CSV table of C-alpha atoms and ligand atoms in Angstrom, one decimal:
chain,number,residue,atom,x,y,z
A,734,MET,CA,-36.0,-145.7,29.1
A,735,GLU,CA,-35.3,-149.6,29.1
A,736,ARG,CA,-31.3,-150.0,28.8
A,737,ASP,CA,-28.7,-153.0,29.7
A,738,THR,CA,-27.1,-152.1,33.0
A,739,LEU,CA,-23.3,-152.5,33.2
A,740,ARG,CA,-22.4,-154.6,36.2
A,741,ILE,CA,-18.3,-152.4,36.2
A,742,ASP,CA,-15.8,-153.6,38.7
A,743,PRO,CA,-13.8,-151.2,40.7
A,744,ASP,CA,-10.3,-151.4,39.0
A,745,ALA,CA,-8.5,-148.5,37.3
A,746,THR,CA,-10.6,-149.5,33.5
A,747,GLY,CA,-13.9,-149.6,35.6
A,748,ILE,CA,-13.5,-146.3,37.4
A,749,ALA,CA,-12.7,-144.4,34.4
A,750,ARG,CA,-15.7,-145.9,32.9
A,751,ALA,CA,-17.6,-145.1,35.4
A,752,ALA,CA,-16.8,-141.3,35.0
A,753,ALA,CA,-16.9,-140.9,31.5
A,754,MET,CA,-20.1,-142.4,32.0
A,755,LEU,CA,-21.0,-139.9,33.8
A,756,ARG,CA,-19.5,-137.1,32.2
A,757,ALA,CA,-21.6,-138.4,29.3
A,758,GLY,CA,-24.5,-137.7,31.3
A,759,GLN,CA,-25.5,-141.6,32.3
A,760,LEU,CA,-26.7,-142.7,35.6
A,761,VAL,CA,-24.2,-144.7,37.4
A,762,ALA,CA,-24.9,-146.6,40.7
A,763,PHE,CA,-21.5,-147.1,42.8
A,764,PRO,CA,-20.9,-147.2,46.5
A,765,THR,CA,-20.1,-145.3,49.3
A,766,GLU,CA,-19.4,-145.6,52.8
A,767,THR,CA,-23.1,-145.3,53.9
A,768,VAL,CA,-25.2,-146.5,50.9
A,769,TYR,CA,-25.1,-146.7,47.5
A,770,GLY,CA,-25.6,-144.2,45.9
A,771,LEU,CA,-27.1,-143.5,42.3
A,772,GLY,CA,-25.5,-140.8,40.7
A,773,ALA,CA,-25.2,-138.6,37.8
A,774,ASP,CA,-23.7,-135.6,37.0
A,775,ALA,CA,-24.8,-132.5,39.3
A,776,CYS,CA,-24.2,-130.0,36.2
A,777,GLN,CA,-26.9,-131.3,33.7
A,778,GLY,CA,-30.3,-131.1,34.5
A,779,GLU,CA,-31.4,-134.0,32.0
A,780,ALA,CA,-29.0,-136.4,33.6
A,781,VAL,CA,-30.3,-135.4,37.1
A,782,ALA,CA,-34.0,-135.6,36.3
A,783,GLY,CA,-33.0,-139.4,35.3
A,784,ILE,CA,-32.1,-140.0,38.0
A,785,TYR,CA,-36.2,-139.4,39.1
A,786,GLU,CA,-36.8,-141.3,36.2
A,787,ALA,CA,-35.4,-144.3,37.2
A,788,LYS,CA,-36.1,-144.5,41.0
A,789,GLY,CA,-39.4,-143.7,39.9
A,790,ARG,CA,-40.5,-141.1,42.6
A,791,PRO,CA,-42.9,-139.2,42.5
A,792,SER,CA,-41.3,-135.5,43.5
A,793,PHE,CA,-38.6,-133.4,43.9
A,794,ASN,CA,-36.3,-133.4,46.7
A,795,PRO,CA,-32.7,-131.4,46.6
A,796,LEU,CA,-30.0,-133.6,46.7
A,797,ILE,CA,-26.9,-134.3,47.7
A,798,ALA,CA,-23.6,-132.9,45.8
A,799,HIS,CA,-20.6,-135.6,46.0
A,800,VAL,CA,-17.5,-134.0,45.6
A,801,ALA,CA,-13.7,-135.3,46.2
A,802,ASP,CA,-12.6,-132.9,48.5
A,803,PHE,CA,-12.8,-129.5,50.1
A,804,THR,CA,-11.7,-127.9,47.6
A,805,HIS,CA,-14.3,-128.8,45.2
A,806,ALA,CA,-17.1,-128.3,47.7
A,807,GLU,CA,-15.9,-124.5,48.1
A,808,GLU,CA,-16.1,-123.9,44.3
A,809,ILE,CA,-20.0,-125.1,44.6
A,810,GLY,CA,-21.0,-123.5,48.5
A,811,VAL,CA,-20.3,-120.8,50.6
A,812,PHE,CA,-18.5,-121.9,53.9
A,813,ASN,CA,-18.6,-120.1,57.2
A,814,ALA,CA,-16.2,-121.1,60.3
A,815,ALA,CA,-18.4,-123.5,61.8
A,816,ALA,CA,-19.1,-125.4,58.5
A,817,ARG,CA,-15.4,-125.0,57.4
A,818,THR,CA,-14.8,-126.9,61.0
A,819,LEU,CA,-16.9,-129.4,60.4
A,820,ALA,CA,-15.0,-129.9,57.5
A,821,GLU,CA,-12.3,-130.5,58.3
A,822,HIS,CA,-13.0,-133.0,61.1
A,823,PHE,CA,-15.5,-135.5,59.2
A,824,TRP,CA,-14.4,-135.2,55.5
A,825,PRO,CA,-13.9,-137.7,53.8
A,826,GLY,CA,-17.1,-139.6,56.3
A,827,PRO,CA,-20.4,-139.8,56.3
A,828,LEU,CA,-21.9,-135.2,57.3
A,829,THR,CA,-23.5,-133.7,54.8
A,830,LEU,CA,-23.6,-130.2,55.3
A,831,VAL,CA,-26.0,-127.5,53.3
A,832,VAL,CA,-24.2,-123.8,53.0
A,833,PRO,CA,-26.0,-121.0,50.7
A,834,LEU,CA,-24.7,-122.0,47.1
A,835,ARG,CA,-21.8,-120.5,45.4
A,836,PRO,CA,-23.7,-117.5,42.8
A,837,GLY,CA,-22.5,-118.6,39.2
A,838,THR,CA,-21.9,-122.3,39.0
A,839,ARG,CA,-23.2,-124.9,36.4
A,840,ILE,CA,-25.2,-126.7,39.0
A,841,SER,CA,-28.6,-127.5,37.7
A,842,ALA,CA,-31.5,-126.1,39.3
A,843,LEU,CA,-33.0,-129.1,39.7
A,844,ALA,CA,-30.1,-131.2,41.7
A,845,THR,CA,-31.0,-127.7,44.7
A,846,ALA,CA,-35.2,-128.0,43.6
A,847,GLY,CA,-34.5,-124.8,42.6
A,848,LEU,CA,-33.0,-123.5,46.4
A,849,ASP,CA,-30.2,-120.8,46.8
A,850,SER,CA,-28.4,-124.0,49.5
A,851,ILE,CA,-27.2,-127.0,48.7
A,852,ALA,CA,-26.2,-130.1,50.3
A,853,LEU,CA,-22.3,-131.2,49.9
A,854,ARG,CA,-20.4,-134.3,51.1
A,855,VAL,CA,-16.9,-136.0,50.4
A,856,PRO,CA,-17.7,-139.8,51.1
A,857,SER,CA,-14.8,-141.6,52.6
A,858,HIS,CA,-15.6,-144.8,50.4
A,859,PRO,CA,-12.4,-145.0,48.3
A,860,VAL,CA,-14.5,-146.4,45.2
A,861,ALA,CA,-16.6,-143.3,45.1
A,862,ARG,CA,-13.7,-140.9,45.6
A,863,GLU,CA,-11.8,-142.5,42.7
A,864,ILE,CA,-15.0,-141.9,40.7
A,865,LEU,CA,-15.5,-138.6,41.6
A,866,GLN,CA,-11.9,-137.8,41.4
A,867,ALA,CA,-12.1,-138.6,37.9
A,868,ALA,CA,-15.2,-137.9,36.7
A,869,GLY,CA,-14.2,-133.7,38.2
A,870,THR,CA,-17.5,-133.1,38.1
A,871,PRO,CA,-20.0,-132.7,41.1
A,872,ILE,CA,-22.1,-135.4,41.5
A,873,VAL,CA,-25.5,-135.8,42.9
A,874,ALA,CA,-26.5,-138.8,44.2
A,875,PRO,CA,-29.8,-140.0,46.4
A,876,SER,CA,-29.9,-143.7,47.7
A,877,ALA,CA,-29.6,-146.4,44.4
A,878,ASN,CA,-33.1,-147.9,45.0
A,879,ARG,CA,-36.6,-147.5,43.9
A,880,SER,CA,-39.0,-144.9,45.7
A,881,GLY,CA,-40.3,-146.8,48.6
A,882,ARG,CA,-37.6,-149.3,49.1
A,883,VAL,CA,-34.8,-149.9,51.5
A,884,SER,CA,-32.0,-147.9,50.7
A,885,PRO,CA,-29.0,-150.8,49.2
A,886,THR,CA,-26.1,-151.8,50.9
A,887,GLU,CA,-24.7,-154.3,48.3
A,888,ALA,CA,-24.3,-154.1,44.4
A,889,ASP,CA,-26.9,-156.9,44.4
A,890,HIS,CA,-29.5,-155.0,45.8
A,891,VAL,CA,-29.2,-152.1,43.4
A,892,TRP,CA,-29.4,-154.7,40.9
A,893,ALA,CA,-32.9,-156.1,41.9
A,894,ASP,CA,-34.2,-152.9,42.3
A,895,LEU,CA,-32.8,-150.7,39.2
A,896,ASN,CA,-31.5,-153.6,37.0
A,897,ARG,CA,-32.2,-152.0,32.6
A,898,ARG,CA,-33.4,-148.7,34.7
A,899,ILE,CA,-30.0,-147.2,35.2
A,900,ASP,CA,-26.1,-147.0,32.9
A,901,ALA,CA,-24.4,-148.8,35.1
A,902,ILE,CA,-23.6,-150.2,38.7
A,903,VAL,CA,-19.7,-150.2,40.2
A,904,GLU,CA,-19.1,-153.3,42.0
A,905,GLY,CA,-17.6,-152.6,45.8
A,906,TRP,CA,-16.9,-153.9,48.5
A,907,SER,CA,-19.5,-153.5,51.8
A,908,THR,CA,-21.3,-149.6,52.2
A,909,PRO,CA,-19.7,-149.8,56.4
A,910,VAL,CA,-21.5,-147.8,57.7
A,911,GLY,CA,-25.2,-148.7,56.5
A,912,VAL,CA,-27.2,-145.9,57.0
A,913,GLU,CA,-27.0,-142.2,55.7
A,914,SER,CA,-25.5,-139.5,56.4
A,915,THR,CA,-26.1,-137.0,59.4
A,916,ILE,CA,-27.5,-133.6,57.5
A,917,VAL,CA,-26.1,-130.5,58.9
A,918,SER,CA,-27.5,-127.1,57.9
A,919,CYS,CA,-25.0,-124.5,58.3
A,920,LEU,CA,-26.5,-121.4,56.8
A,921,GLY,CA,-27.9,-119.8,59.9
A,922,ALA,CA,-26.4,-118.2,62.5
A,923,GLU,CA,-25.7,-121.5,64.3
A,924,PRO,CA,-25.5,-125.3,62.5
A,925,SER,CA,-28.7,-127.7,63.1
A,926,LEU,CA,-29.4,-131.2,62.7
A,927,LEU,CA,-31.7,-131.4,59.3
A,928,ARG,CA,-31.4,-135.4,59.4
A,929,PRO,CA,-29.1,-137.8,61.9
A,930,GLY,CA,-27.1,-140.5,60.5
A,931,GLY,CA,-23.5,-142.3,60.3
A,932,VAL,CA,-22.1,-139.3,62.2
A,933,THR,CA,-23.7,-139.0,66.0
A,934,ARG,CA,-25.0,-135.8,67.3
A,935,ALA,CA,-22.6,-136.6,70.5
A,936,GLU,CA,-19.5,-136.4,67.8
A,937,ILE,CA,-20.4,-133.5,66.1
A,938,GLU,CA,-21.2,-131.0,70.0
A,939,ASN,CA,-18.0,-132.4,70.6
A,940,VAL,CA,-16.1,-130.4,67.7
A,941,LEU,CA,-18.3,-127.5,68.1
A,942,GLY,CA,-17.9,-127.3,71.6
A,943,HIS,CA,-21.4,-126.8,72.3
A,944,ALA,CA,-25.1,-128.2,71.8
A,945,LEU,CA,-26.5,-128.1,67.9
A,946,ALA,CA,-29.9,-127.1,66.9
A,947,ASP,CA,-32.4,-128.9,66.0
A,948,ALA,CA,-34.5,-128.4,62.5
A,949,LEU,CA,-35.7,-131.4,62.1
A,950,ALA,CA,-36.6,-130.1,58.5
A,951,GLU,CA,-36.4,-133.9,56.7
A,952,THR,CA,-38.0,-133.3,53.5
A,953,SER,CA,-37.9,-136.7,52.0
A,954,ILE,CA,-40.9,-137.9,51.6
A,955,ASP,CA,-39.6,-141.5,51.8
A,956,ALA,CA,-37.7,-140.7,55.1
A,957,ALA,CA,-41.5,-142.4,56.7
A,958,ARG,CA,-42.1,-139.3,58.6
A,959,PRO,CA,-46.0,-137.7,59.0
A,960,VAL,CA,-45.0,-134.3,56.4
A,961,ALA,CA,-44.3,-131.4,59.3
A,962,PRO,CA,-45.6,-127.9,58.2
A,963,GLY,CA,-42.0,-126.7,58.5
A,964,LEU,CA,-41.3,-129.1,55.7
A,965,LEU,CA,-42.1,-127.2,52.8
A,966,GLU,CA,-40.4,-124.0,54.0
A,967,SER,CA,-36.8,-125.0,52.9
A,968,HIS,CA,-38.4,-125.3,49.6
A,969,TYR,CA,-38.1,-123.0,46.3
A,970,ALA,CA,-41.6,-121.1,46.3
A,971,PRO,CA,-42.3,-118.6,43.6
A,972,ARG,CA,-43.4,-115.0,44.9
A,973,ALA,CA,-45.8,-115.1,42.1
A,974,ALA,CA,-49.3,-116.8,42.2
A,975,VAL,CA,-49.4,-119.9,40.2
A,976,ARG,CA,-52.3,-120.9,38.8
A,977,LEU,CA,-52.3,-124.9,37.3
A,978,ASN,CA,-53.7,-126.5,34.0
A,979,ALA,CA,-54.1,-122.9,31.9
A,980,THR,CA,-55.3,-123.8,28.7
A,981,GLU,CA,-56.1,-120.2,28.3
A,982,ILE,CA,-54.2,-117.3,29.3
A,983,MET,CA,-55.5,-114.1,30.6
A,984,PRO,CA,-54.1,-110.8,30.0
A,985,GLY,CA,-51.0,-109.8,33.0
A,986,GLU,CA,-50.5,-113.4,33.6
A,987,ALA,CA,-46.8,-114.8,32.6
A,988,ALA,CA,-47.2,-118.4,31.0
A,989,LEU,CA,-45.0,-121.6,31.5
A,990,LEU,CA,-45.4,-123.8,28.3
A,991,PHE,CA,-45.3,-127.1,27.8
A,992,GLY,CA,-45.6,-128.7,24.2
A,993,PRO,CA,-45.7,-127.4,20.7
A,994,GLU,CA,-49.6,-126.2,21.1
A,995,PRO,CA,-49.6,-122.5,22.1
A,996,PRO,CA,-52.4,-121.7,25.1
A,997,SER,CA,-55.1,-119.5,23.6
A,998,GLY,CA,-54.3,-115.7,24.9
A,999,LEU,CA,-50.6,-116.3,25.2
A,1000,ASP,CA,-50.6,-112.8,22.9
A,1001,ALA,CA,-51.7,-111.2,26.0
A,1002,ALA,CA,-49.1,-112.9,28.2
A,1003,LYS,CA,-46.4,-110.9,30.2
A,1004,ALA,CA,-43.8,-113.1,29.4
A,1005,HIS,CA,-43.8,-116.8,28.2
A,1006,ILE,CA,-40.9,-119.9,28.3
A,1007,ASN,CA,-41.2,-123.3,27.2
A,1008,LEU,CA,-40.7,-126.0,29.5
A,1009,SER,CA,-39.7,-128.3,26.7
A,1010,TYR,CA,-41.0,-127.5,23.0
A,1011,ARG,CA,-41.0,-130.7,21.8
A,1012,GLY,CA,-43.3,-132.1,24.6
A,1013,ASP,CA,-40.8,-134.0,26.9
A,1014,LEU,CA,-40.8,-135.0,30.0
A,1015,ARG,CA,-36.8,-135.3,31.5
A,1016,GLU,CA,-36.3,-132.0,29.1
A,1017,ALA,CA,-39.8,-130.3,31.6
A,1018,ALA,CA,-38.7,-131.2,34.7
A,1019,ALA,CA,-34.4,-130.4,33.9
A,1020,ASN,CA,-36.1,-126.5,33.1
A,1021,LEU,CA,-38.8,-126.8,36.0
A,1022,PHE,CA,-37.3,-125.1,38.8
A,1023,SER,CA,-35.0,-122.4,36.9
A,1024,MET,CA,-37.5,-120.9,34.6
A,1025,LEU,CA,-39.9,-120.9,37.8
A,1026,ARG,CA,-37.2,-118.6,39.0
A,1027,ARG,CA,-36.5,-116.9,35.6
A,1028,LEU,CA,-40.5,-115.9,35.6
A,1029,ASP,CA,-40.6,-114.9,39.4
A,1030,ILE,CA,-37.7,-112.6,39.5
A,1031,SER,CA,-39.3,-111.1,35.6
A,1032,GLY,CA,-41.8,-108.9,38.4
A,1033,VAL,CA,-45.2,-110.8,37.3
A,1034,THR,CA,-46.9,-112.1,40.1
A,1035,ARG,CA,-49.1,-114.7,38.4
A,1036,ILE,CA,-48.3,-117.4,36.6
A,1037,ALA,CA,-50.3,-119.5,35.1
A,1038,VAL,CA,-49.0,-123.0,33.8
A,1039,MET,CA,-50.3,-125.5,31.3
A,1040,PRO,CA,-51.6,-128.8,31.8
A,1041,ILE,CA,-48.1,-131.3,31.8
A,1042,PRO,CA,-49.4,-135.3,31.8
A,1043,ILE,CA,-49.2,-137.3,35.0
A,1044,GLU,CA,-47.4,-139.7,33.5
A,1045,GLY,CA,-43.5,-140.6,34.6
A,1046,LEU,CA,-41.7,-137.5,35.1
A,1047,GLY,CA,-45.0,-135.7,34.9
A,1048,GLU,CA,-46.3,-136.7,38.2
A,1049,ALA,CA,-43.0,-135.4,39.8
A,1050,ILE,CA,-43.6,-132.1,38.3
A,1051,GLY,CA,-47.0,-131.9,39.1
A,1052,ASP,CA,-46.4,-132.5,42.5
A,1053,ARG,CA,-43.6,-129.7,42.6
A,1054,LEU,CA,-46.4,-127.1,40.7
A,1055,LYS,CA,-49.1,-128.7,43.0
A,1056,ARG,CA,-47.2,-126.9,46.4
A,1057,ALA,CA,-45.8,-124.2,44.3
A,1058,ALA,CA,-49.9,-123.4,43.7
A,1059,ALA,CA,-51.1,-124.0,47.1
A,1060,PRO,CA,-51.3,-120.5,49.6
A,1061,ARG,CA,-48.4,-119.3,50.9
A,1062,PRO,CA,-48.0,-119.5,55.0
A,1063,SER,CA,-48.1,-116.0,54.6
A,1064,GLN,CA,-51.3,-116.1,52.3
A,1065,ARG,CA,-52.6,-118.4,54.7
A,1066,GLY,CA,-53.7,-115.8,57.4
B,1926,TXA,O1,-25.7,-141.3,52.8
B,1926,TXA,C1,-25.9,-140.4,52.5
B,1926,TXA,O2,-26.0,-139.5,52.0
B,1926,TXA,C2,-26.4,-140.8,51.1
B,1926,TXA,C3,-25.6,-141.0,50.1
B,1926,TXA,C4,-25.9,-141.7,48.2
B,1926,TXA,O3,-24.6,-140.6,49.9
B,1926,TXA,N1,-27.3,-139.8,49.8
B,1926,TXA,C5,-28.7,-139.6,50.4
B,1926,TXA,O4,-29.1,-138.4,49.5
B,1926,TXA,O5,-29.4,-139.9,51.0
B,1926,TXA,P1,-31.0,-138.3,49.8
B,1926,TXA,O6,-31.1,-137.5,48.4
B,1926,TXA,O7,-31.7,-139.7,49.6
B,1926,TXA,O8,-30.7,-137.4,50.8
B,1926,TXA,C6,-31.0,-136.3,50.8
B,1926,TXA,C7,-31.6,-135.0,51.5
B,1926,TXA,C8,-33.0,-134.9,52.0
B,1926,TXA,O9,-33.6,-135.2,53.0
B,1926,TXA,C9,-33.1,-133.5,51.1
B,1926,TXA,O10,-33.9,-132.9,51.9
B,1926,TXA,C10,-31.6,-132.9,52.2
B,1926,TXA,O11,-31.0,-134.3,51.9
B,1926,TXA,N2,-31.2,-131.8,51.1
B,1926,TXA,C11,-30.4,-132.0,50.4
B,1926,TXA,N3,-30.4,-130.5,49.9
B,1926,TXA,C12,-30.5,-130.2,50.9
B,1926,TXA,C13,-31.0,-128.1,50.8
B,1926,TXA,N4,-30.2,-127.6,50.2
B,1926,TXA,N5,-31.2,-128.0,52.0
B,1926,TXA,C14,-31.8,-128.7,53.3
B,1926,TXA,N6,-31.7,-130.2,53.1
B,1926,TXA,C15,-31.2,-130.7,51.8
B,1927,MG,MG1,-33.2,-142.4,50.2
């Protein structure tokens, strides 16, 4: 995972180079008007997994997909009237809108953490806009810092945290807003505030003509907030019961495999699928949500998951699987 990290100037040559690297599945940090983002092509699962590896983040959050303009946003998400109004007023700018994911897009399931919704944002920083235009693909980008550190507002902050862990940093001028984007969910009947940020509540309410509902569903574990019970609800949870560290498959179970060695009893499994035959954690992370979903929609009631090493990305995979295996609110009684 160690590699040389290029520092790229934001001139025409540099922008073209950064865009080509992103299209090639590499990790490129770039300035936005809020903070520096660590970008990867949202359609390449292994590139998205690389973000978690580079940040050393021990859990998977749905990420924000950055696009060049509203037209590109509409190719990925479904905008109701309120979402459209907010996009018209605040894009480009520090507002992220959570909308239903348009069926049939090529967005990796890891980018949305398996959800049927997607967070979209059109940044206003000229360097970010040029990179997005040149890349021509949605770019997921959390803040470009190591997990647990503060969000970077200068290229040197990114360098200090992520040198040798990512492929490039695009130099930019400052990030004028300095705090993350405001996140508004447009999934329900009325828009609701998920995370305060660069656009104020008053500005949004002024445009909507009414008060914003409060959802407070910030799911980031580094948000320095106590973990609220409602937090898990925004995560994809399989309907099937999940059993972890299975070395033997029981009759009637579906099996989520890892590595080349089959567990005993696999013949009796209702269905099985391998996260990574070659035992590669990045490939496993990229496949996790889509494979869980595939087993789930096949109608099985129990999914047995083989042991997955807890090193590197295995920690985030294990965290997600533990949540999937935890009793559902409906099962808690
Ligand atoms: O300003 C920003 O938004 C920066 C810059 C780089 O653009 N990015 C950023 O990304 O703050 P990140 O990954 O730190 O925050 C993503 C937030 C998380 O709190 C996540 O829970 C929420 O967006 N989110 C993403 N998709 C969601 C979804 N489908 N439903 C609910 N929340 C979602
Ligand atoms: Mg962050």
